[in-house]
PDB file of C-alpha atoms in Angstrom:
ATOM      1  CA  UNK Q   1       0.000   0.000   0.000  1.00  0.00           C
ATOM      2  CA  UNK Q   2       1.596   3.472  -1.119  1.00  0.00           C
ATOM      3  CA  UNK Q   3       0.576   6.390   1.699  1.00  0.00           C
ATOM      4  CA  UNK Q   4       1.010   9.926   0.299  1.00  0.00           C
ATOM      5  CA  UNK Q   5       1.511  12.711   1.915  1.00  0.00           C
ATOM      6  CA  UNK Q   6       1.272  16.420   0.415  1.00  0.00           C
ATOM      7  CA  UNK Q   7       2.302  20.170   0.933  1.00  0.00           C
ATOM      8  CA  UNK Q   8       1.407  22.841  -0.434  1.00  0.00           C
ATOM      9  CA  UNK Q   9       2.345  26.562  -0.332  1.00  0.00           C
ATOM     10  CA  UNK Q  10       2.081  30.191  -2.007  1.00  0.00           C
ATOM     11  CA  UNK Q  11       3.921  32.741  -2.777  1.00  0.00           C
ATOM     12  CA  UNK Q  12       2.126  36.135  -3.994  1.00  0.00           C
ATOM     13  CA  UNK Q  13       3.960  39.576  -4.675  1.00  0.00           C
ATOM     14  CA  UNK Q  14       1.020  41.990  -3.279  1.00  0.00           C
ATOM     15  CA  UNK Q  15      -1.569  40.009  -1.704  1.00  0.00           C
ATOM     16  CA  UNK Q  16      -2.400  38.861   2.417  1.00  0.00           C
ATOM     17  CA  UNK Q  17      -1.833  36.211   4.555  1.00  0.00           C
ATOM     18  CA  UNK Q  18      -3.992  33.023   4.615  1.00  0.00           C
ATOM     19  CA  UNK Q  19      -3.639  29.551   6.194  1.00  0.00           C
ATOM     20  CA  UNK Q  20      -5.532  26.381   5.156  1.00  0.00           C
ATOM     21  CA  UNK Q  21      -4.804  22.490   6.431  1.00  0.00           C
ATOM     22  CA  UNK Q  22      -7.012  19.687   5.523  1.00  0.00           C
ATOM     23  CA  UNK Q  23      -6.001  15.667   6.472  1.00  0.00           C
ATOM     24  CA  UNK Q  24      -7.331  12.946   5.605  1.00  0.00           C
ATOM     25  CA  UNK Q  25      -6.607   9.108   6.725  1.00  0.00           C
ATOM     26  CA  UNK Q  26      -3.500   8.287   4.123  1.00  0.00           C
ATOM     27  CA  UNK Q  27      -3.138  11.831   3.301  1.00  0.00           C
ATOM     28  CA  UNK Q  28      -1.754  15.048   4.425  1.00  0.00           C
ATOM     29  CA  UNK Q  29      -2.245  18.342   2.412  1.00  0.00           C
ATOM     30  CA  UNK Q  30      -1.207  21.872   4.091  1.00  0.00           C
ATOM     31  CA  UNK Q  31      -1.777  24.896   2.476  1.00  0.00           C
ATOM     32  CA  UNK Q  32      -0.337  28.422   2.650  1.00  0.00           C
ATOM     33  CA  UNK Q  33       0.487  31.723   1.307  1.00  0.00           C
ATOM     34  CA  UNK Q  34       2.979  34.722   1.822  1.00  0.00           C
ATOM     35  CA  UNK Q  35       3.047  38.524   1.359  1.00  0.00           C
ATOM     36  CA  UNK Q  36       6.550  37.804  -0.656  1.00  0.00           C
ATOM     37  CA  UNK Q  37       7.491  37.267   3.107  1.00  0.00           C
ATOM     38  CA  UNK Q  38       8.235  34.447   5.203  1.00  0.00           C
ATOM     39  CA  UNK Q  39       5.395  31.890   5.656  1.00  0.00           C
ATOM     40  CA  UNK Q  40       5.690  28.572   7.017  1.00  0.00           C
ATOM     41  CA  UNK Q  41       3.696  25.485   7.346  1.00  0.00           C
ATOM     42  CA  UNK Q  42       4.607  21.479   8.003  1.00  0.00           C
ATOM     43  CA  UNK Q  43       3.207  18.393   9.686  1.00  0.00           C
ATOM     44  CA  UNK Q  44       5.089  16.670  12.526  1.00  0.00           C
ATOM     45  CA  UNK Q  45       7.160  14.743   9.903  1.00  0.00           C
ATOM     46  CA  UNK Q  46       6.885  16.846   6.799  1.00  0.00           C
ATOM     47  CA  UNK Q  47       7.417  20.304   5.815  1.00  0.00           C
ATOM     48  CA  UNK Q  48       7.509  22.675   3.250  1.00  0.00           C
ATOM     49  CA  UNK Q  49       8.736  26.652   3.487  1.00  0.00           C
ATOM     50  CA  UNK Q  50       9.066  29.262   1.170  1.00  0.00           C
ATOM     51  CA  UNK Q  51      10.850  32.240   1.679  1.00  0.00           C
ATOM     52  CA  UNK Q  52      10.190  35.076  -1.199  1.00  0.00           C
ATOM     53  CA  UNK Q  53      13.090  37.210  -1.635  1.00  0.00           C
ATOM     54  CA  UNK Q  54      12.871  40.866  -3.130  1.00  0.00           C
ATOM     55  CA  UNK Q  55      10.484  42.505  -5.385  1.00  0.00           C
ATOM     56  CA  UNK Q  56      10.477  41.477  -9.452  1.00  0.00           C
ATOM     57  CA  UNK Q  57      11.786  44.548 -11.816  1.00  0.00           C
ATOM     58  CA  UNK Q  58      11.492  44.296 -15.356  1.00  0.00           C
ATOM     59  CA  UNK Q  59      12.786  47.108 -17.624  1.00  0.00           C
ATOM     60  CA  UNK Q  60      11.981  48.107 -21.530  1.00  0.00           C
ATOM     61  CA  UNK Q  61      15.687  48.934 -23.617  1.00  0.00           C
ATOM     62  CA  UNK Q  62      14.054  51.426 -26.582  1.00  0.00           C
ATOM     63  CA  UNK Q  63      17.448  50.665 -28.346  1.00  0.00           C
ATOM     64  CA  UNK Q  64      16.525  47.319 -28.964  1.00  0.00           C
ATOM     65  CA  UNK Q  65      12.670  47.560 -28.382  1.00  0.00           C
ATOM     66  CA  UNK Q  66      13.173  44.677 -25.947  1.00  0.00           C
ATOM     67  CA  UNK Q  67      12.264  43.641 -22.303  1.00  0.00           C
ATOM     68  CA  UNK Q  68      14.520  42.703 -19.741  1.00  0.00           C
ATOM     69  CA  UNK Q  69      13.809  39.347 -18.052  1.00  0.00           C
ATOM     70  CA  UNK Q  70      13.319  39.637 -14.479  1.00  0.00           C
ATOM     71  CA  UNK Q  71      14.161  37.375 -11.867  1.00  0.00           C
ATOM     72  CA  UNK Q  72      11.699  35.983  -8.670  1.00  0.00           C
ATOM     73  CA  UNK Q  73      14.266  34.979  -5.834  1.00  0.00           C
ATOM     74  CA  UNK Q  74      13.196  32.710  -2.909  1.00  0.00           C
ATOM     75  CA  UNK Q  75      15.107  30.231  -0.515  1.00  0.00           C
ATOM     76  CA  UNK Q  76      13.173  26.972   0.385  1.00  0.00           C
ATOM     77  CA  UNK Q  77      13.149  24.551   2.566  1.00  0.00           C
ATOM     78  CA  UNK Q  78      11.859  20.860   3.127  1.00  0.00           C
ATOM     79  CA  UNK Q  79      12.014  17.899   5.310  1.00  0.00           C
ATOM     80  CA  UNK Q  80      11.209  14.873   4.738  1.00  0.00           C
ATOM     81  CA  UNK Q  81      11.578  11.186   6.025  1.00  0.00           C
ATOM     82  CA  UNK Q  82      13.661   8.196   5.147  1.00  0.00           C
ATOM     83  CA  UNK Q  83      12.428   6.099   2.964  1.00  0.00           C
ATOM     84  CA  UNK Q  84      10.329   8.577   1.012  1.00  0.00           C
ATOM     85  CA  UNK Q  85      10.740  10.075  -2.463  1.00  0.00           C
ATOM     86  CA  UNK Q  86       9.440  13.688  -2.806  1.00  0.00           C
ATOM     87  CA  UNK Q  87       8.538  15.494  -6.137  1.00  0.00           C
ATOM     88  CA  UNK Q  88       8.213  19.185  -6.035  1.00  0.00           C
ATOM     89  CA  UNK Q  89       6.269  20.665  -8.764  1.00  0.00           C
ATOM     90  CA  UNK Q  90       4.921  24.544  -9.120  1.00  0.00           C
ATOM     91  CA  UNK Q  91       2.188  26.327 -11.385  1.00  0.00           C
ATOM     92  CA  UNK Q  92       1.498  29.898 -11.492  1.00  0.00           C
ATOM     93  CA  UNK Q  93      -1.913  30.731  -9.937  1.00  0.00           C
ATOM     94  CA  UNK Q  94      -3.429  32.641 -12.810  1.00  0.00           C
ATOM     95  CA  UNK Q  95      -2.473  34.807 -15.582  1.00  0.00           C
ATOM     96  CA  UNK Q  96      -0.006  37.293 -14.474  1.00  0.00           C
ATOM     97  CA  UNK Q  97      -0.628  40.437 -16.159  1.00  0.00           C
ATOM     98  CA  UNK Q  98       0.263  43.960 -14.586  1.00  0.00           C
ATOM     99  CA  UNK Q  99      -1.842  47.042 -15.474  1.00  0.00           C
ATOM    100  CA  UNK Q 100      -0.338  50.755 -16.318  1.00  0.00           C
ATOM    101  CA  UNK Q 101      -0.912  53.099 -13.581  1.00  0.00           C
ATOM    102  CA  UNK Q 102      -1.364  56.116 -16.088  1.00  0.00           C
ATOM    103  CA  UNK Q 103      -4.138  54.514 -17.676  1.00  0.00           C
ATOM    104  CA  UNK Q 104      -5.472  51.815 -15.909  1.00  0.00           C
ATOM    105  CA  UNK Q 105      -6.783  50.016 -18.578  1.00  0.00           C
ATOM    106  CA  UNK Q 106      -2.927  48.704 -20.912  1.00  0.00           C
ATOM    107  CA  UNK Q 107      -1.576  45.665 -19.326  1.00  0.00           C
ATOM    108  CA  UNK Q 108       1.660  43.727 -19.512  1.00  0.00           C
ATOM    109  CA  UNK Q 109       1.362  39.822 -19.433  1.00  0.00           C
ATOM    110  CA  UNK Q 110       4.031  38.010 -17.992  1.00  0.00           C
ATOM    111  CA  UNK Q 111       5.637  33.968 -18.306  1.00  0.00           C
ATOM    112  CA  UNK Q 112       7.677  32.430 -15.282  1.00  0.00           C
ATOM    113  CA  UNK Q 113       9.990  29.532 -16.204  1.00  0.00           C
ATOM    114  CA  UNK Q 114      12.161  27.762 -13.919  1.00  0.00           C
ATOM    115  CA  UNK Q 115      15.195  27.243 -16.003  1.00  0.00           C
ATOM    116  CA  UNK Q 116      14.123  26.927 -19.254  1.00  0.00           C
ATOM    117  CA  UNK Q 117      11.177  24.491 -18.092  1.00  0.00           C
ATOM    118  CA  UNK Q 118       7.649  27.158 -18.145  1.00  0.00           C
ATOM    119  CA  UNK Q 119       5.124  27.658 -15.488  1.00  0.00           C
ATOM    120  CA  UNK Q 120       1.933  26.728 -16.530  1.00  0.00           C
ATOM    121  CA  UNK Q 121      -1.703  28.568 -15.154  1.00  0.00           C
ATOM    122  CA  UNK Q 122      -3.752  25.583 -12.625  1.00  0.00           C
ATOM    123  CA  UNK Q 123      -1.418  22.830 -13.488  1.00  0.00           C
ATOM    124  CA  UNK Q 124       1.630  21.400 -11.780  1.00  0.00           C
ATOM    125  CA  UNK Q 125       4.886  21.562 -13.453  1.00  0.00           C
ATOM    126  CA  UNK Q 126       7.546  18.883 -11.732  1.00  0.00           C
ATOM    127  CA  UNK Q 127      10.275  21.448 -10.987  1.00  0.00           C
ATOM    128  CA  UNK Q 128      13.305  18.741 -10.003  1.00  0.00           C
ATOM    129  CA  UNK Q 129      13.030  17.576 -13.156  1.00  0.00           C
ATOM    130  CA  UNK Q 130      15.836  18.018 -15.420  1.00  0.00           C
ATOM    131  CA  UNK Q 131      17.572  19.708 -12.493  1.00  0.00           C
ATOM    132  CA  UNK Q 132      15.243  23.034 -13.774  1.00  0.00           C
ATOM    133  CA  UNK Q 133      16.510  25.417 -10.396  1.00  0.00           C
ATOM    134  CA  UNK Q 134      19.821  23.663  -9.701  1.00  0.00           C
ATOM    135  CA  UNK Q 135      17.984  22.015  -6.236  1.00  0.00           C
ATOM    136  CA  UNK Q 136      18.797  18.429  -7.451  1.00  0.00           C
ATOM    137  CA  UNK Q 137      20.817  16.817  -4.829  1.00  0.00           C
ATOM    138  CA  UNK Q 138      20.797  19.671  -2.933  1.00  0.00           C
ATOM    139  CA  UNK Q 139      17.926  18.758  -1.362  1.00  0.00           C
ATOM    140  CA  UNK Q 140      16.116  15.696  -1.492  1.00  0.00           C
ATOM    141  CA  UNK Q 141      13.333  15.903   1.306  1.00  0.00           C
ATOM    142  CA  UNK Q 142      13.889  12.331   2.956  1.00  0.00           C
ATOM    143  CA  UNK Q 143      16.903  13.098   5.381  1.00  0.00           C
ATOM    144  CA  UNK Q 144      14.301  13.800   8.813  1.00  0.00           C
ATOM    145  CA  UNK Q 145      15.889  17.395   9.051  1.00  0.00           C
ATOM    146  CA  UNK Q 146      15.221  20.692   7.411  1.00  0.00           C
ATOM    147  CA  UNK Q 147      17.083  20.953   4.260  1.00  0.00           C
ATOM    148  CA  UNK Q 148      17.383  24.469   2.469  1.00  0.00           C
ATOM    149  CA  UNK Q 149      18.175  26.032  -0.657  1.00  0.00           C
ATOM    150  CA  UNK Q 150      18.093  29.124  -2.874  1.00  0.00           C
ATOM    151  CA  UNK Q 151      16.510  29.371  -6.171  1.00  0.00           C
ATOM    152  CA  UNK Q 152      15.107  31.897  -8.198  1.00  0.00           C
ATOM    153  CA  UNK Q 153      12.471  31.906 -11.359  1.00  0.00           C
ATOM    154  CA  UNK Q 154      12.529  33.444 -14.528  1.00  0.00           C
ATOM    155  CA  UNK Q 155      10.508  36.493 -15.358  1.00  0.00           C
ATOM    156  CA  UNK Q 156       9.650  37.653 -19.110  1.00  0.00           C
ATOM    157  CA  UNK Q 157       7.324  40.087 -20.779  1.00  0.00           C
ATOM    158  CA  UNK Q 158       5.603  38.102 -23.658  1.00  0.00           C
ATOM    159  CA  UNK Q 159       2.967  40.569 -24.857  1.00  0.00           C
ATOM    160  CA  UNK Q 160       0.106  43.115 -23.680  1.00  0.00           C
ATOM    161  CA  UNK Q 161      -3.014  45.044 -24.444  1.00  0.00           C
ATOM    162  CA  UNK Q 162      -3.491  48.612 -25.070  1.00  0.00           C
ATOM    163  CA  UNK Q 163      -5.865  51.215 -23.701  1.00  0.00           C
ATOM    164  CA  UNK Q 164      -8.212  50.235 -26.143  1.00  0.00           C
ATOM    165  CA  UNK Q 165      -8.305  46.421 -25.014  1.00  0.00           C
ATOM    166  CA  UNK Q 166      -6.662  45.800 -28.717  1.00  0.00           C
ATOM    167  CA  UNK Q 167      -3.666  42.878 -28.333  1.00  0.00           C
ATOM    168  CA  UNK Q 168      -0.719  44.232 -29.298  1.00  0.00           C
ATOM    169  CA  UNK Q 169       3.224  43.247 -28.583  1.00  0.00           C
ATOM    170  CA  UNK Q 170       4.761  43.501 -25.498  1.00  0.00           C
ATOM    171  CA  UNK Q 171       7.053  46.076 -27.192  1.00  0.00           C
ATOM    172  CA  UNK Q 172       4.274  48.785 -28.543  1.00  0.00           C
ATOM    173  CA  UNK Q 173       2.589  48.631 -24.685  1.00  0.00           C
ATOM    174  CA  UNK Q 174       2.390  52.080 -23.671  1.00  0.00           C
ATOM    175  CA  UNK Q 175       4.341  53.958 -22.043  1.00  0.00           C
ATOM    176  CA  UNK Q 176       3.901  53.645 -17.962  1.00  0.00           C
ATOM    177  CA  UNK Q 177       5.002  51.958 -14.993  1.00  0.00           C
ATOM    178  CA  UNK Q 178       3.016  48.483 -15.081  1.00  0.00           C
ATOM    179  CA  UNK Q 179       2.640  46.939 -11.554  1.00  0.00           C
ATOM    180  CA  UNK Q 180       0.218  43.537 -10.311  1.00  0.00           C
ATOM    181  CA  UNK Q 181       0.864  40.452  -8.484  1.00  0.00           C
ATOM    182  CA  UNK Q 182       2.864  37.306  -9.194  1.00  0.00           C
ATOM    183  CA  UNK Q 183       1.617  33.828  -7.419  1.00  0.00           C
ATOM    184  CA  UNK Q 184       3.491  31.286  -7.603  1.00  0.00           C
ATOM    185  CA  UNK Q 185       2.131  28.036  -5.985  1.00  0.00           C
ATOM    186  CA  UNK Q 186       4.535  25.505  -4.867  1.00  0.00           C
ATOM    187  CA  UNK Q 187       3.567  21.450  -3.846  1.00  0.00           C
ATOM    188  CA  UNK Q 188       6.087  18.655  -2.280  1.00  0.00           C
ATOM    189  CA  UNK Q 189       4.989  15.506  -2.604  1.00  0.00           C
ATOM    190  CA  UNK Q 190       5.993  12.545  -0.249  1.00  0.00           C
ATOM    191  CA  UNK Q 191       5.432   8.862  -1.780  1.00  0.00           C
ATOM    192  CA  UNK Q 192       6.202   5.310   0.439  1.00  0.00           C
ATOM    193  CA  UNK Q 193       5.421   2.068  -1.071  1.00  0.00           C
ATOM    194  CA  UNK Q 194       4.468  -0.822   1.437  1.00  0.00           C
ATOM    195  CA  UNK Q 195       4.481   2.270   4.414  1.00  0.00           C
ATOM    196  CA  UNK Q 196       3.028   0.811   7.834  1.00  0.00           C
ATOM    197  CA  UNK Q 197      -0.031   1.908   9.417  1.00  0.00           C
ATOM    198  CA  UNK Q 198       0.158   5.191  11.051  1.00  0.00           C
ATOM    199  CA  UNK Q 199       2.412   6.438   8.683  1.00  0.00           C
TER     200      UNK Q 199
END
């Protein structure tokens, strides 16, 4: 019998605090989500923080009509148990597009990658994969003890919409200081095949 258990937690650039646990007989699930502060939530054998790390700054070159990439920063950390294999996957929440303050109505819509392996919107993307953030064998969530490590994700302009609502480039978006929010949703997964009860 394989007994799963699950963590989850958030990240958002602009948005409050908020806390959510549910458990169920073979499965724990914790929930959370930071200000692009510290937040941190575990279970008496598992657990799962994410520390944001500075603000995400993007800038337009009219040289080359271009966008700088922009990077999202964060240490994490996560403790596992012997035994176990742990997957740990991230999606972004929802679209990320940033609005013009001048206007209020132009917007700038954003990727994330991590590495060159993208974020998708609502779905899970296995982030030890391939090595995507450099975190394989640097942690490996099944030593009993808090492992940590520092990462970061990869920020890009990829197009926008103009005051009219017309889609347009992300290099012809007017002219303005774009801001909005960036959520990032992390998961660790811990798998056990044959695990006794109580596990």
């Amino acid at each position: 019998m394989k007994k799963i258990n699950v963590l989850a937690c958030s990240i958002i650039c602009g948005l409050g605090l908020t806390s959510v646990a549910a458990m169920a007989a073979d499965t724990a699930q914790l929930n959370a989500s930071a200000n692009w502060q510290v937040n941190a939530v575990k279970d008496g054998k598992h657990g799962l923080i994410v520390e944001p790390n500075g603000a995400v700054n993007l800038s337009f070159n009219p040289t080359d009509k271009k966008w700088t990439t922009g990077n999202a920063p964060f240490k994490i950390s996560v403790m596992g148990q012997s035994g176990e294999t742990m997957k740990l996957e991230a999606q972004l929440t929802s679209p990320v597009a940033l609005v013009n303050s001048l206007d209020g109505k132009s917007k700038l819509n954003l990727d994330a990658s991590a590495g060159q392996v993208p974020l998708a919107v609502s779905k899970y993307t296995d982030i030890m994969a391939a090595n995507a953030l450099g975190l394989a064998g640097i942690i490996n969530g099944n030593t009993g003890a808090m492992e940590q490590s520092s990462s970061k994700f990869t920020i890009s302009a990829v197009n926008g919409i103009d005051a009219t609502g017309a889609a347009v480039g992300a290099d012809a978006v007017p002219d303005g200081k774009y801001s909005g929010d960036l959520q990032v949703d992390f998961q660790a997964t811990w798998s056990k095949s044959d695990a006794p009860s109580g596990f």
